[in-house]
Amino acid sequence: MTQGVDTDVDIRAAYAADASGLVHVPDGVARPESVEEVAELLRQASTDRFCVTPAGSQTSTTGASVAASGVLLSLQRMNLILDVDPIASTMRVQAGALVGDVKRVADAEGLLFAPDPTSENECTIGGAIACNASGARTLKYGATRQHVRSIKVVLASGDEITLRRNGLEKNTAGYSLAHDPVDWFVGSEGTLGVVVEAELALLRRPDLVIGTAVPFRSERDALAFVAAARRARDARFLDARSSQALDPRCLEYFDEPALTIARSADDQPGWAEGAAAMVYLEQEATSDTADAALHGWLALADQHHAYDDIRAFTSEGELRHARAMRHAVPVTMNERGARYTAVGGRKVSTDWAVAYELLHNAIEESRKLARDAGVEQAVTYGHAGNGHPHQNYLAFDAAHLARIEHVVEETLKMVVRMGGTVSAEHGIGKLKRRWLSLQISPLAIGVMRAVKRELDPHGLLAPGNIF
Ligand SMILES: Cc1cc2nc3c(=O)[nH]c(=O)nc-3n(C[C@H](O)[C@H](O)[C@H](O)COP(=O)(O)OP(=O)(O)OC[C@H]3O[C@@H](n4cnc5c(N)ncnc54)[C@H](O)[C@@H]3O)c2cc1C
C-alpha cells in the first residue's frame, strides 16, 4: 500500500465513524505530521488515482468526515499553534489544532477568536474552516469565514498554495467568485483541497459578558421575545444614536424537552419548573453599561410574559456552566441516537434556517408535519436569533428513520418556500446531498461542479460530500 498509509484493521475501524452515525471503513488511514507528508500523499493519490477524504476530529453530523472509499487523511497530528501576534491580532495555526485551544491561547493575550461551535473543545480549526462552522455568537460575529485571513492548502495535485485575503474594498476584475480564493475553501467540506495551516483574525476580548436565561410559558412567547430582541439589535445597528441598550451576541432557544436536558447538566435542576421554553442570551458590556443592559432585558422579558425566575450568569465560571448546559443538548441527543445505529436508526438532525421573523411559523409547520406523519416531536433548540434552530429526531430503526426523513424533507421544502436554507451550519456532507437541489438551482450546482472540476479534475477529494 501507499507510503504513509496504514491499513491495519483496528486503525481503519477507529476512523470509520463520525458524529453522524454513518459508518464507512476506509481502505487506509494516513496521519501525517507535516505539510510535506500531506503533499506527498496527494501526489501519490493523483498519480495512482485513489481518493482522499480529509478529517479533523470527525465531529461532522453529516457523514462528511468518513470515507466510503480510499484513504482517510487525519490532520489531528498537525495540531501546533505556530505563533500569536498580539499587535496585529492574528494567530497562525496548523489545521489539527482544536478550536478550544485556539480560543484559550487568544484569551491569554486578551484576545478573542470569535467562532464558537458548541463542539469547540472537540473540533479542529481545519474542520471548522472546511465547514464554515458557526455557533451561538455568530449572531454578533458571523461564521468562521470572516475570521480567516490566510490559508495554506494542498491541492488534489499535491501542489501547495498559500492564499491571503487581499483586503480590497473595491474590485471589478472579472467574476466576484474569483476575487477571494480563500472563500473557495471555507465551507468546501474537504472537496477542493486540504487546509494545512491558517492565519486567523482575532478580536479584542470584551470587558464583561452578561448571560441571562429567561423561562417562558409558551414557545410562541419565547420566539416573539427573540424576534423583538433582534429588531432592537438591528435598530441599534442602523442608528448608533439609538438609546436601545439591547445588543445581544447570542439568542439561543430551548423548547421544553431541550430545557429538560439542559437542566440535567444544571446545578439547580429544579429551576424554572413548569416552563415550556427558555431563551438564553448573552450581551457584552462594560461596568458602566451592564446595569442598563440587564434592565433592558428584564423589561423585554416582562413584555413577553416571561416567568420571574430569570437567571443571570456573570462570572467566568457561571458563563462556562451556562455553556455546558447548552452543550448538553446535542451531546445527549448524539448519545441517545448512537444507541440505535446497530439496528439502522440514529439521531436525525436538521440545521435549516429562515428569516428570524418567520421562525415561529416554520417551527409550528414542522411540528404539524411530524404530527401528521405520526412521528414524535423533535427536540428543538439553538440559534433562534439567526432564525436557525436544530431539530433532533431519534430514529429507533430503519423503518422509523425513513418516516422521519420524510418529515425532514417536507420541512425543508416548506423552509425553502419561505426563502430559507436547507443547511445553515453543518453543511451537506453525505447525508443531506439529496436535499441540496431543493434550494440550489441546477445552474448554480453546475457552477459549483465547474469549480470542483478545475481544482480536483479526477474527483479524488472527499467523494460523496456535497454532490
Ligand atoms: C456535539 C456537537 C455539537 C456541534 N455543534 C456545532 C456548532 O455549534 N456549530 C457548527 O458549525 N458545527 C457544530 N457541530 C458540527 C462539527 O463539530 C463542526 O462542523 C466542526 O467544525 C467539524 O470539525 P472537525 O474537526 O470535527 O471536522 P471533521 O468532522 O473531521 O470534518 C468535517 C468536514 O471538514 C473536512 N475537513 C476536516 N479537516 C479538513 C482540512 N484540514 N482540510 C480540508 N477539509 C477538512 C472533512 O472532509 C469534512 O468534510 C457539532 C457537532 C457535534 C458532535
GROMACS .gro file of N, CA and C in nm, residues 233-323:
model
  273
  233ARG      N    1  -3.189   4.496   1.834
  233ARG     CA    2  -3.046   4.493   1.799
  233ARG      C    3  -3.025   4.560   1.664
  234ASP      N    4  -3.112   4.526   1.567
  234ASP     CA    5  -3.095   4.580   1.432
  234ASP      C    6  -3.119   4.731   1.431
  235ALA      N    7  -3.214   4.776   1.513
  235ALA     CA    8  -3.242   4.921   1.519
  235ALA      C    9  -3.118   4.993   1.571
  236ARG      N   10  -3.053   4.931   1.668
  236ARG     CA   11  -2.933   4.991   1.728
  236ARG      C   12  -2.820   4.995   1.624
  237PHE      N   13  -2.813   4.887   1.546
  237PHE     CA   14  -2.710   4.875   1.444
  237PHE      C   15  -2.729   4.983   1.336
  238LEU      N   16  -2.858   5.005   1.300
  238LEU     CA   17  -2.887   5.101   1.194
  238LEU      C   18  -2.872   5.245   1.242
  239ASP      N   19  -2.893   5.265   1.371
  239ASP     CA   20  -2.891   5.402   1.423
  239ASP      C   21  -2.809   5.405   1.552
  240ALA      N   22  -2.683   5.444   1.540
  240ALA     CA   23  -2.592   5.439   1.655
  240ALA      C   24  -2.639   5.530   1.767
  241ARG      N   25  -2.727   5.628   1.733
  241ARG     CA   26  -2.773   5.721   1.838
  241ARG      C   27  -2.889   5.660   1.916
  242SER      N   28  -2.937   5.543   1.868
  242SER     CA   29  -3.050   5.481   1.936
  242SER      C   30  -3.018   5.461   2.084
  243SER      N   31  -3.121   5.479   2.167
  243SER     CA   32  -3.098   5.467   2.311
  243SER      C   33  -3.111   5.321   2.357
  244GLN      N   34  -3.145   5.232   2.260
  244GLN     CA   35  -3.163   5.092   2.297
  244GLN      C   36  -3.039   5.036   2.365
  245ALA      N   37  -3.060   4.968   2.478
  245ALA     CA   38  -2.946   4.910   2.549
  245ALA      C   39  -2.924   4.765   2.507
  246LEU      N   40  -3.012   4.713   2.419
  246LEU     CA   41  -3.005   4.570   2.388
  246LEU      C   42  -2.915   4.542   2.268
  247ASP      N   43  -2.811   4.466   2.292
  247ASP     CA   44  -2.717   4.432   2.185
  247ASP      C   45  -2.668   4.288   2.206
  248PRO      N   46  -2.758   4.188   2.184
  248PRO     CA   47  -2.722   4.050   2.217
  248PRO      C   48  -2.611   3.996   2.128
  249ARG      N   49  -2.522   3.915   2.185
  249ARG     CA   50  -2.428   3.845   2.097
  249ARG      C   51  -2.477   3.704   2.068
  250CYS      N   52  -2.572   3.655   2.149
  250CYS     CA   53  -2.638   3.530   2.112
  250CYS      C   54  -2.779   3.529   2.167
  251LEU      N   55  -2.867   3.459   2.095
  251LEU     CA   56  -3.007   3.441   2.137
  251LEU      C   57  -3.041   3.295   2.109
  252GLU      N   58  -3.030   3.213   2.212
  252GLU     CA   59  -3.044   3.068   2.194
  252GLU      C   60  -3.177   3.020   2.251
  253TYR      N   61  -3.245   2.937   2.174
  253TYR     CA   62  -3.377   2.889   2.213
  253TYR      C   63  -3.371   2.744   2.263
  254PHE      N   64  -3.452   2.710   2.362
  254PHE     CA   65  -3.467   2.572   2.410
  254PHE      C   66  -3.616   2.543   2.420
  255ASP      N   67  -3.665   2.441   2.349
  255ASP     CA   68  -3.805   2.402   2.374
  255ASP      C   69  -3.810   2.317   2.501
  256GLU      N   70  -3.927   2.267   2.537
  256GLU     CA   71  -3.939   2.202   2.667
  256GLU      C   72  -3.847   2.080   2.682
  257PRO      N   73  -3.845   1.987   2.583
  257PRO     CA   74  -3.754   1.873   2.600
  257PRO      C   75  -3.606   1.914   2.603
  258ALA      N   76  -3.571   2.016   2.526
  258ALA     CA   77  -3.430   2.062   2.527
  258ALA      C   78  -3.397   2.123   2.664
  259LEU      N   79  -3.496   2.197   2.719
  259LEU     CA   80  -3.476   2.257   2.852
  259LEU      C   81  -3.459   2.147   2.958
  260THR      N   82  -3.534   2.039   2.943
  260THR     CA   83  -3.521   1.927   3.038
  260THR      C   84  -3.380   1.869   3.033
  261ILE      N   85  -3.325   1.855   2.912
  261ILE     CA   86  -3.188   1.801   2.901
  261ILE      C   87  -3.089   1.901   2.961
  262ALA      N   88  -3.105   2.029   2.928
  262ALA     CA   89  -3.012   2.131   2.980
  262ALA      C   90  -3.014   2.131   3.132
  263ARG      N   91  -3.135   2.116   3.189
  263ARG     CA   92  -3.147   2.114   3.336
  263ARG      C   93  -3.070   1.998   3.397
  264SER      N   94  -3.060   1.886   3.322
  264SER     CA   95  -2.990   1.770   3.379
  264SER      C   96  -2.841   1.800   3.398
  265ALA      N   97  -2.790   1.904   3.329
  265ALA     CA   98  -2.649   1.942   3.346
  265ALA      C   99  -2.637   2.064   3.437
  266ASP      N  100  -2.747   2.098   3.505
  266ASP     CA  101  -2.750   2.222   3.583
  266ASP      C  102  -2.722   2.195   3.730
  267ASP      N  103  -2.672   2.298   3.799
  267ASP     CA  104  -2.653   2.284   3.944
  267ASP      C  105  -2.781   2.323   4.020
  268GLN      N  106  -2.882   2.372   3.944
  268GLN     CA  107  -3.013   2.398   4.008
  268GLN      C  108  -3.120   2.327   3.925
  269PRO      N  109  -3.121   2.193   3.927
  269PRO     CA  110  -3.207   2.119   3.834
  269PRO      C  111  -3.356   2.150   3.849
  270GLY      N  112  -3.397   2.207   3.963
  270GLY     CA  113  -3.539   2.238   3.981
  270GLY      C  114  -3.576   2.375   3.927
  271TRP      N  115  -3.479   2.445   3.867
  271TRP     CA  116  -3.501   2.582   3.820
  271TRP      C  117  -3.609   2.587   3.710
  272ALA      N  118  -3.696   2.688   3.718
  272ALA     CA  119  -3.800   2.713   3.616
  272ALA      C  120  -3.886   2.591   3.587
  273GLU      N  121  -3.918   2.519   3.691
  273GLU     CA  122  -4.007   2.402   3.678
  273GLU      C  123  -4.136   2.448   3.611
  274GLY      N  124  -4.186   2.374   3.516
  274GLY     CA  125  -4.313   2.410   3.452
  274GLY      C  126  -4.298   2.500   3.330
  275ALA      N  127  -4.177   2.554   3.307
  275ALA     CA  128  -4.161   2.640   3.189
  275ALA      C  129  -4.172   2.556   3.061
  276ALA      N  130  -4.232   2.616   2.957
  276ALA     CA  131  -4.250   2.543   2.831
  276ALA      C  132  -4.137   2.573   2.734
  277ALA      N  133  -4.056   2.673   2.765
  277ALA     CA  134  -3.949   2.713   2.673
  277ALA      C  135  -3.853   2.805   2.747
  278MET      N  136  -3.735   2.823   2.689
  278MET     CA  137  -3.637   2.911   2.754
  278MET      C  138  -3.554   2.979   2.645
  279VAL      N  139  -3.512   3.103   2.671
  279VAL     CA  140  -3.417   3.170   2.583
  279VAL      C  141  -3.294   3.204   2.667
  280TYR      N  142  -3.178   3.165   2.614
  280TYR     CA  143  -3.053   3.202   2.679
  280TYR      C  144  -2.987   3.308   2.591
  281LEU      N  145  -2.949   3.419   2.652
  281LEU     CA  146  -2.886   3.524   2.571
  281LEU      C  147  -2.761   3.574   2.641
  282GLU      N  148  -2.673   3.629   2.562
  282GLU     CA  149  -2.553   3.693   2.619
  282GLU      C  150  -2.538   3.831   2.558
  283GLN      N  151  -2.487   3.924   2.639
  283GLN     CA  152  -2.455   4.057   2.588
  283GLN      C  153  -2.320   4.099   2.644
  284GLU      N  154  -2.238   4.159   2.559
  284GLU     CA  155  -2.111   4.213   2.605
  284GLU      C  156  -2.136   4.351   2.663
  285ALA      N  157  -2.061   4.387   2.767
  285ALA     CA  158  -2.086   4.516   2.833
  285ALA      C  159  -1.957   4.564   2.899
  286THR      N  160  -1.967   4.682   2.957
  286THR     CA  161  -1.860   4.733   3.044
  286THR      C  162  -1.926   4.754   3.180
  287SER      N  163  -1.846   4.787   3.280
  287SER     CA  164  -1.908   4.807   3.412
  287SER      C  165  -2.006   4.924   3.407
  288ASP      N  166  -1.988   5.017   3.313
  288ASP     CA  167  -2.080   5.132   3.303
  288ASP      C  168  -2.213   5.094   3.237
  289THR      N  169  -2.210   4.995   3.147
  289THR     CA  170  -2.331   4.968   3.068
  289THR      C  171  -2.407   4.843   3.116
  290ALA      N  172  -2.344   4.764   3.204
  290ALA     CA  173  -2.402   4.634   3.240
  290ALA      C  174  -2.542   4.648   3.302
  291ASP      N  175  -2.561   4.743   3.393
  291ASP     CA  176  -2.690   4.754   3.461
  291ASP      C  177  -2.801   4.790   3.364
  292ALA      N  178  -2.771   4.886   3.275
  292ALA     CA  179  -2.874   4.928   3.177
  292ALA      C  180  -2.912   4.810   3.088
  293ALA      N  181  -2.811   4.731   3.049
  293ALA     CA  182  -2.839   4.616   2.962
  293ALA      C  183  -2.930   4.517   3.035
  294LEU      N  184  -2.896   4.486   3.159
  294LEU     CA  185  -2.975   4.389   3.234
  294LEU      C  186  -3.119   4.438   3.252
  295HIS      N  187  -3.133   4.567   3.283
  295HIS     CA  188  -3.269   4.621   3.299
  295HIS      C  189  -3.347   4.615   3.168
  296GLY      N  190  -3.277   4.643   3.059
  296GLY     CA  191  -3.341   4.636   2.927
  296GLY      C  192  -3.396   4.496   2.901
  297TRP      N  193  -3.315   4.394   2.935
  297TRP     CA  194  -3.358   4.256   2.910
  297TRP      C  195  -3.475   4.218   3.000
  298LEU      N  196  -3.470   4.262   3.125
  298LEU     CA  197  -3.580   4.227   3.218
  298LEU      C  198  -3.711   4.290   3.169
  299ALA      N  199  -3.700   4.414   3.119
  299ALA     CA  200  -3.822   4.482   3.070
  299ALA      C  201  -3.879   4.408   2.948
  300LEU      N  202  -3.790   4.368   2.857
  300LEU     CA  203  -3.838   4.298   2.737
  300LEU      C  204  -3.899   4.162   2.775
  301ALA      N  205  -3.835   4.095   2.870
  301ALA     CA  206  -3.888   3.965   2.916
  301ALA      C  207  -4.028   3.985   2.974
  302ASP      N  208  -4.045   4.088   3.052
  302ASP     CA  209  -4.174   4.117   3.114
  302ASP      C  210  -4.281   4.140   3.007
  303GLN      N  211  -4.246   4.217   2.904
  303GLN     CA  212  -4.342   4.244   2.795
  303GLN      C  213  -4.387   4.115   2.727
  304HIS      N  214  -4.303   4.009   2.734
  304HIS     CA  215  -4.336   3.884   2.664
  304HIS      C  216  -4.378   3.775   2.763
  305HIS      N  217  -4.428   3.818   2.878
  305HIS     CA  218  -4.490   3.727   2.977
  305HIS      C  219  -4.394   3.619   3.026
  306ALA      N  220  -4.266   3.653   3.040
  306ALA     CA  221  -4.171   3.554   3.092
  306ALA      C  222  -4.199   3.528   3.239
  307TYR      N  223  -4.155   3.412   3.286
  307TYR     CA  224  -4.159   3.386   3.431
  307TYR      C  225  -4.061   3.483   3.499
  308ASP      N  226  -4.084   3.509   3.628
  308ASP     CA  227  -3.993   3.597   3.703
  308ASP      C  228  -3.860   3.531   3.733
  309ASP      N  229  -3.860   3.399   3.723
  309ASP     CA  230  -3.746   3.319   3.767
  309ASP      C  231  -3.628   3.332   3.669
  310ILE      N  232  -3.587   3.454   3.639
  310ILE     CA  233  -3.481   3.475   3.538
  310ILE      C  234  -3.345   3.463   3.605
  311ARG      N  235  -3.251   3.395   3.537
  311ARG     CA  236  -3.118   3.376   3.598
  311ARG      C  237  -3.014   3.454   3.522
  312ALA      N  238  -2.921   3.513   3.597
  312ALA     CA  239  -2.810   3.586   3.532
  312ALA      C  240  -2.680   3.510   3.560
  313PHE      N  241  -2.593   3.506   3.458
  313PHE     CA  242  -2.463   3.441   3.470
  313PHE      C  243  -2.358   3.548   3.438
  314THR      N  244  -2.273   3.581   3.533
  314THR     CA  245  -2.180   3.691   3.506
  314THR      C  246  -2.032   3.652   3.519
  315SER      N  247  -2.000   3.563   3.614
  315SER     CA  248  -1.857   3.530   3.629
  315SER      C  249  -1.816   3.433   3.518
  316GLU      N  250  -1.687   3.420   3.498
  316GLU     CA  251  -1.632   3.324   3.400
  316GLU      C  252  -1.690   3.185   3.423
  317GLY      N  253  -1.687   3.144   3.552
  317GLY     CA  254  -1.733   3.009   3.588
  317GLY      C  255  -1.881   2.991   3.557
  318GLU      N  256  -1.962   3.093   3.588
  318GLU     CA  257  -2.106   3.083   3.562
  318GLU      C  258  -2.134   3.075   3.412
  319LEU      N  259  -2.059   3.154   3.334
  319LEU     CA  260  -2.081   3.152   3.189
  319LEU      C  261  -2.039   3.017   3.130
  320ARG      N  262  -1.931   2.961   3.185
  320ARG     CA  263  -1.888   2.828   3.140
  320ARG      C  264  -1.997   2.726   3.172
  321HIS      N  265  -2.056   2.740   3.288
  321HIS     CA  266  -2.163   2.649   3.330
  321HIS      C  267  -2.283   2.660   3.234
  322ALA      N  268  -2.319   2.784   3.201
  322ALA     CA  269  -2.433   2.804   3.109
  322ALA      C  270  -2.402   2.739   2.974
  323ARG      N  271  -2.279   2.752   2.930
  323ARG     CA  272  -2.238   2.694   2.802
  323ARG      C  273  -2.244   2.541   2.808
   0.00000   0.00000   0.00000
